[in-house]
Amino acid sequence: MIKNSHEFDYLIIGSGAAGLFAANKLAAHGSVAVINKGEFSESNTWYAQGGIAGVMDAADSVDNHIADTLRAGAGLCHEDVVREIVGCGKRIIEELIAYGTAFDTEGETLHLSHEAAHSHRRIAHAKDATGKAVGEALLAPVTANANITCFQQHMAVDVITARHLGRRMQEADRCLGAYVLNPAGEVLRIAARHTIIATGGAGKVYRYTSNPHVATGDGIAMAWRAGCPVMNLEFIQFHPTCLYNPSGSTTLLTEALRGEGALLTDADGRAFMADYDERGELAPRDIVARAIDYEMKKLGCDHMYLDIRPLGSEKIEAHFPNILKRLIKLGIDIRQQPVPIVPAAHYMCGGVQTDIAGRTAIQGLYAIGETACTGLHGANRLASNSLLECLVMAEQCVDFIGTQPKEPLQHLPAWDDSGVKPETERVQIKQNWEEIRAAMSNYVGIVRSDERLRRARRRLAIIREEIAAYYWQHPISRNLIELRNLSLVADLMVRAAQQRKESRGLHYSTDHPDMLDKTEDTILTPDSW
Ligand code: FAD
Ligand code: SIN
């Protein structure tokens, strides 16, 4: 018989870079459960190509890295957070090496690549598959640690707080654990003294995304339902160069390719980036993605091209072997021909409002990594700063939790499914997924307007109403939970975009094309209980 109630000192939801780094460190303080709704290797982390930013070269400086981060963030970064996180780059890269990450080297030193909006070469990388190398190095000690229990194919449904249990709170609410759906379709209770949400981003809110299918914004939705404010959700980073593949999923073409000399062109081979920015191909992502979008609309075409041939076959084979292999399988030899590309949703700069230690508005509940918003990225993330943020947040979160008294574990009530009727129609789930993605892609993309946002909001309201009616009457499944979360996060993104009456960084509105002199973070707060 499956045990449907568990107790741990610490519960970590998600096993990307943030979750795994935290698990390794928390195991020294007590028992840890790490849950993942799929395979442990299915995460944004595993797909990261370019690398992790850190100042490793004597010609560079932390001040340069800080200045580049602030410039990309378009006046909205929290400078204290930038200083703290960027200042950890070198040490974190060295720690990853100690965990066994095989970064590329040149003789005795690391080979550093160049990415857009970085003034210096400072990206440590493992060829063009850095995320997999980091993920594997962090996962091995997690699976070998007797203090850590791994639950694959287990999906967090919601976190449980004292208020959920009907307790009246004098002070801030407290998280007591989570409800978790197991592969048999049963909802388990996991009680924990501290719960860390490390569930990554929400790229699946869009039709075209570089993210794997697990990126459905679950952590943001769970934290919001628990009562946590969210911050800056209007800033969705579109990666400029994702493979245009209308008949299948896309694949990222790392920015490091442009760092080494790849060019953005139209179908006639005309390189167009110099028309938009003096930094050309190495302008920040928001500028490059908008330029591609503008060219596509001007020429009435579905995609532009990335011409990688200027790098030469030798460099392509040595530095980008995985991209080369993957595209050859799709019939494109990047040594011989330009690649059709489109911008695709890539990274959420916003998320659950936290400090660097991941603390949320609820005691005992933390959000770390892409699911959180610390203020590091401001209105646009500098490439390769996010893996760094995941790891620094995980470290600081554990340092904080390690100083906390061990609160008693609480009894959690069983999941209430008394309203569930036998399932009738699953078709509604598929239909709603498609409608959400269509609304977000058509109305909340790279270029927005007041009318487009209003349309998105109206459509999402109808979809959310249908999902709410369906949710409590049907047996829950991974699809249904993801749909509910995705629809909530999409709605929050639109609400945040409607609040920003200017164009800044990744948020561009044709009705408000200028950047205001004064600005602030967009903070949405759940209705009080
Ligand atoms: P993730 O790595 O996404 O892990 C989240 C995990 O949580 C997943 O395994 C997921 O299955 C699990 N999960 C989600 N919901 C639930 C739930 N309800 N219950 C249980 N488990 C759940 N950044 C860089 O700095 N450098 C790069 O080179 C780079 N390249 C990138 C390339 C690609 C293609 C992509 C998509 C992103 C890239 N990024 C890069 C961004 C970076 O990879 C991510 O921001 C970072 O890895 C996020 O890590 P994380 O630990 O927060 O979340
Ligand atoms: C890339 O390799 O282009 C992605 C880097 C990032 O998103 O940080």
GROMACS .gro file of N, CA and C and ligand atoms in nm, residues 13-19 35-37 42-45 47-51 154-156 198-200 210-211 214 218 222 252 346-347 368-370 381 384-387 390, ligand 1:
model
  179
   13ILE      N    1   1.043   2.164  -0.400
   13ILE     CA    2   0.957   2.134  -0.516
   13ILE      C    3   1.033   2.179  -0.641
   14GLY      N    4   1.084   2.084  -0.718
   14GLY     CA    5   1.158   2.118  -0.840
   14GLY      C    6   1.304   2.078  -0.829
   15SER      N    7   1.357   2.022  -0.937
   15SER     CA    8   1.495   1.974  -0.934
   15SER      C    9   1.577   2.029  -1.049
   16GLY      N   10   1.565   2.160  -1.073
   16GLY     CA   11   1.659   2.226  -1.162
   16GLY      C   12   1.781   2.269  -1.083
   17ALA      N   13   1.858   2.363  -1.138
   17ALA     CA   14   1.980   2.407  -1.069
   17ALA      C   15   1.949   2.457  -0.928
   18ALA      N   16   1.841   2.534  -0.914
   18ALA     CA   17   1.810   2.593  -0.783
   18ALA      C   18   1.775   2.483  -0.683
   19GLY      N   19   1.684   2.394  -0.721
   19GLY     CA   20   1.638   2.290  -0.628
   19GLY      C   21   1.750   2.193  -0.590
   35ILE      N   22   1.095   1.681  -0.492
   35ILE     CA   23   0.995   1.623  -0.581
   35ILE      C   24   1.004   1.688  -0.719
   36ASN      N   25   0.972   1.610  -0.819
   36ASN     CA   26   0.969   1.661  -0.956
   36ASN      C   27   0.851   1.599  -1.027
   37LYS      N   28   0.779   1.681  -1.105
   37LYS     CA   29   0.658   1.627  -1.167
   37LYS      C   30   0.690   1.535  -1.285
   42GLU      N   31   1.429   1.677  -1.660
   42GLU     CA   32   1.346   1.759  -1.747
   42GLU      C   33   1.324   1.895  -1.679
   43SER      N   34   1.402   1.992  -1.720
   43SER     CA   35   1.393   2.125  -1.659
   43SER      C   36   1.457   2.226  -1.752
   44ASN      N   37   1.430   2.352  -1.728
   44ASN     CA   38   1.498   2.456  -1.807
   44ASN      C   39   1.650   2.444  -1.790
   45THR      N   40   1.690   2.410  -1.668
   45THR     CA   41   1.833   2.397  -1.640
   45THR      C   42   1.901   2.303  -1.740
   47TYR      N   43   1.838   2.230  -2.031
   47TYR     CA   44   1.845   2.276  -2.170
   47TYR      C   45   1.938   2.396  -2.188
   48ALA      N   46   1.991   2.449  -2.079
   48ALA     CA   47   2.074   2.570  -2.091
   48ALA      C   48   2.195   2.539  -2.179
   49GLN      N   49   2.221   2.629  -2.270
   49GLN     CA   50   2.330   2.606  -2.365
   49GLN      C   51   2.450   2.694  -2.333
   50GLY      N   52   2.426   2.828  -2.336
   50GLY     CA   53   2.535   2.926  -2.333
   50GLY      C   54   2.630   2.909  -2.217
   51GLY      N   55   2.577   2.916  -2.092
   51GLY     CA   56   2.665   2.898  -1.978
   51GLY      C   57   2.627   2.983  -1.859
  154HIS      N   58   0.618   1.309  -0.931
  154HIS     CA   59   0.531   1.356  -0.823
  154HIS      C   60   0.512   1.507  -0.840
  155MET      N   61   0.387   1.548  -0.849
  155MET     CA   62   0.361   1.688  -0.882
  155MET      C   63   0.298   1.762  -0.764
  156ALA      N   64   0.358   1.874  -0.726
  156ALA     CA   65   0.296   1.956  -0.621
  156ALA      C   66   0.168   2.017  -0.675
  198ALA      N   67   1.093   2.567  -0.627
  198ALA     CA   68   1.203   2.589  -0.724
  198ALA      C   69   1.158   2.531  -0.858
  199THR      N   70   1.040   2.579  -0.902
  199THR     CA   71   0.971   2.514  -1.014
  199THR      C   72   0.998   2.578  -1.149
  200GLY      N   73   1.088   2.675  -1.157
  200GLY     CA   74   1.125   2.731  -1.287
  200GLY      C   75   1.020   2.825  -1.345
  210SER      N   76   1.128   2.834  -2.598
  210SER     CA   77   1.249   2.752  -2.587
  210SER      C   78   1.239   2.656  -2.469
  211ASN      N   79   1.136   2.674  -2.385
  211ASN     CA   80   1.128   2.595  -2.261
  211ASN      C   81   1.074   2.454  -2.285
  214VAL      N   82   0.765   2.121  -1.910
  214VAL     CA   83   0.737   2.131  -1.765
  214VAL      C   84   0.719   2.276  -1.718
  218ASP      N   85   0.387   2.663  -1.238
  218ASP     CA   86   0.318   2.605  -1.120
  218ASP      C   87   0.355   2.676  -0.990
  222MET      N   88   0.105   2.849  -0.732
  222MET     CA   89   0.088   2.796  -0.595
  222MET      C   90   0.115   2.905  -0.491
  252LEU      N   91   1.679   2.592  -2.925
  252LEU     CA   92   1.748   2.720  -2.909
  252LEU      C   93   1.879   2.721  -2.989
  346HIS      N   94   1.122   3.275  -2.366
  346HIS     CA   95   1.242   3.208  -2.316
  346HIS      C   96   1.256   3.214  -2.164
  347TYR      N   97   1.231   3.331  -2.106
  347TYR     CA   98   1.265   3.347  -1.964
  347TYR      C   99   1.168   3.446  -1.898
  368ILE      N  100   1.282   3.011  -0.508
  368ILE     CA  101   1.419   3.038  -0.556
  368ILE      C  102   1.430   3.004  -0.704
  369GLY      N  103   1.527   3.067  -0.771
  369GLY     CA  104   1.549   3.041  -0.914
  369GLY      C  105   1.453   3.121  -1.000
  370GLU      N  106   1.424   3.066  -1.118
  370GLU     CA  107   1.346   3.142  -1.216
  370GLU      C  108   1.205   3.175  -1.166
  381ARG      N  109   1.673   4.054  -1.865
  381ARG     CA  110   1.785   3.979  -1.806
  381ARG      C  111   1.908   3.978  -1.898
  384SER      N  112   2.287   3.461  -1.941
  384SER     CA  113   2.369   3.376  -1.853
  384SER      C  114   2.379   3.424  -1.708
  385ASN      N  115   2.292   3.518  -1.672
  385ASN     CA  116   2.285   3.559  -1.531
  385ASN      C  117   2.188   3.474  -1.451
  386SER      N  118   2.106   3.390  -1.520
  386SER     CA  119   2.002   3.325  -1.440
  386SER      C  120   2.052   3.200  -1.369
  387LEU      N  121   2.140   3.122  -1.432
  387LEU     CA  122   2.193   3.007  -1.358
  387LEU      C  123   2.266   3.058  -1.233
  390CYS      N  124   2.011   3.140  -0.970
  390CYS     CA  125   1.956   3.017  -0.909
  390CYS      C  126   2.047   2.969  -0.796
  530FAD     P1  127   1.420   2.464  -1.373
  530FAD     O1  128   1.556   2.428  -1.414
  530FAD     O2  129   1.324   2.493  -1.480
  530FAD     O3  130   1.364   2.344  -1.285
  530FAD     C1  131   1.231   2.345  -1.239
  530FAD     C2  132   1.189   2.202  -1.209
  530FAD     O4  133   1.067   2.205  -1.134
  530FAD     C3  134   1.161   2.121  -1.335
  530FAD     O5  135   1.234   2.002  -1.329
  530FAD     C4  136   1.011   2.091  -1.328
  530FAD     O6  137   0.976   1.964  -1.375
  530FAD     C5  138   0.984   2.101  -1.179
  530FAD     N1  139   0.844   2.136  -1.150
  530FAD     C6  140   0.773   2.238  -1.204
  530FAD     N2  141   0.649   2.240  -1.150
  530FAD     C7  142   0.643   2.138  -1.061
  530FAD     C8  143   0.542   2.089  -0.975
  530FAD     N3  144   0.418   2.143  -0.969
  530FAD     N4  145   0.569   1.981  -0.897
  530FAD     C9  146   0.690   1.921  -0.902
  530FAD     N5  147   0.791   1.964  -0.983
  530FAD    C10  148   0.767   2.071  -1.060
  530FAD     N6  149   2.034   3.060  -1.823
  530FAD    C11  150   2.165   3.087  -1.809
  530FAD     O7  151   2.206   3.147  -1.709
  530FAD     N7  152   2.252   3.045  -1.905
  530FAD    C12  153   2.213   2.978  -2.016
  530FAD     O8  154   2.295   2.941  -2.099
  530FAD    C13  155   2.076   2.951  -2.034
  530FAD     N8  156   2.032   2.886  -2.143
  530FAD    C14  157   1.900   2.851  -2.151
  530FAD    C15  158   1.857   2.774  -2.258
  530FAD    C16  159   1.726   2.730  -2.264
  530FAD    C17  160   1.679   2.647  -2.380
  530FAD    C18  161   1.635   2.766  -2.161
  530FAD    C19  162   1.493   2.720  -2.165
  530FAD    C20  163   1.677   2.845  -2.055
  530FAD    C21  164   1.809   2.888  -2.049
  530FAD     N9  165   1.855   2.964  -1.943
  530FAD    C22  166   1.988   2.993  -1.931
  530FAD    C23  167   1.769   2.997  -1.831
  530FAD    C24  168   1.798   2.899  -1.716
  530FAD     O9  169   1.824   2.772  -1.770
  530FAD    C25  170   1.684   2.887  -1.620
  530FAD    O10  171   1.640   3.013  -1.579
  530FAD    C26  172   1.726   2.809  -1.497
  530FAD    O11  173   1.784   2.689  -1.534
  530FAD    C27  174   1.606   2.784  -1.409
  530FAD    O12  175   1.642   2.693  -1.309
  530FAD     P2  176   1.540   2.658  -1.195
  530FAD    O13  177   1.609   2.564  -1.105
  530FAD    O14  178   1.482   2.781  -1.138
  530FAD    O15  179   1.419   2.585  -1.273
   0.00000   0.00000   0.00000
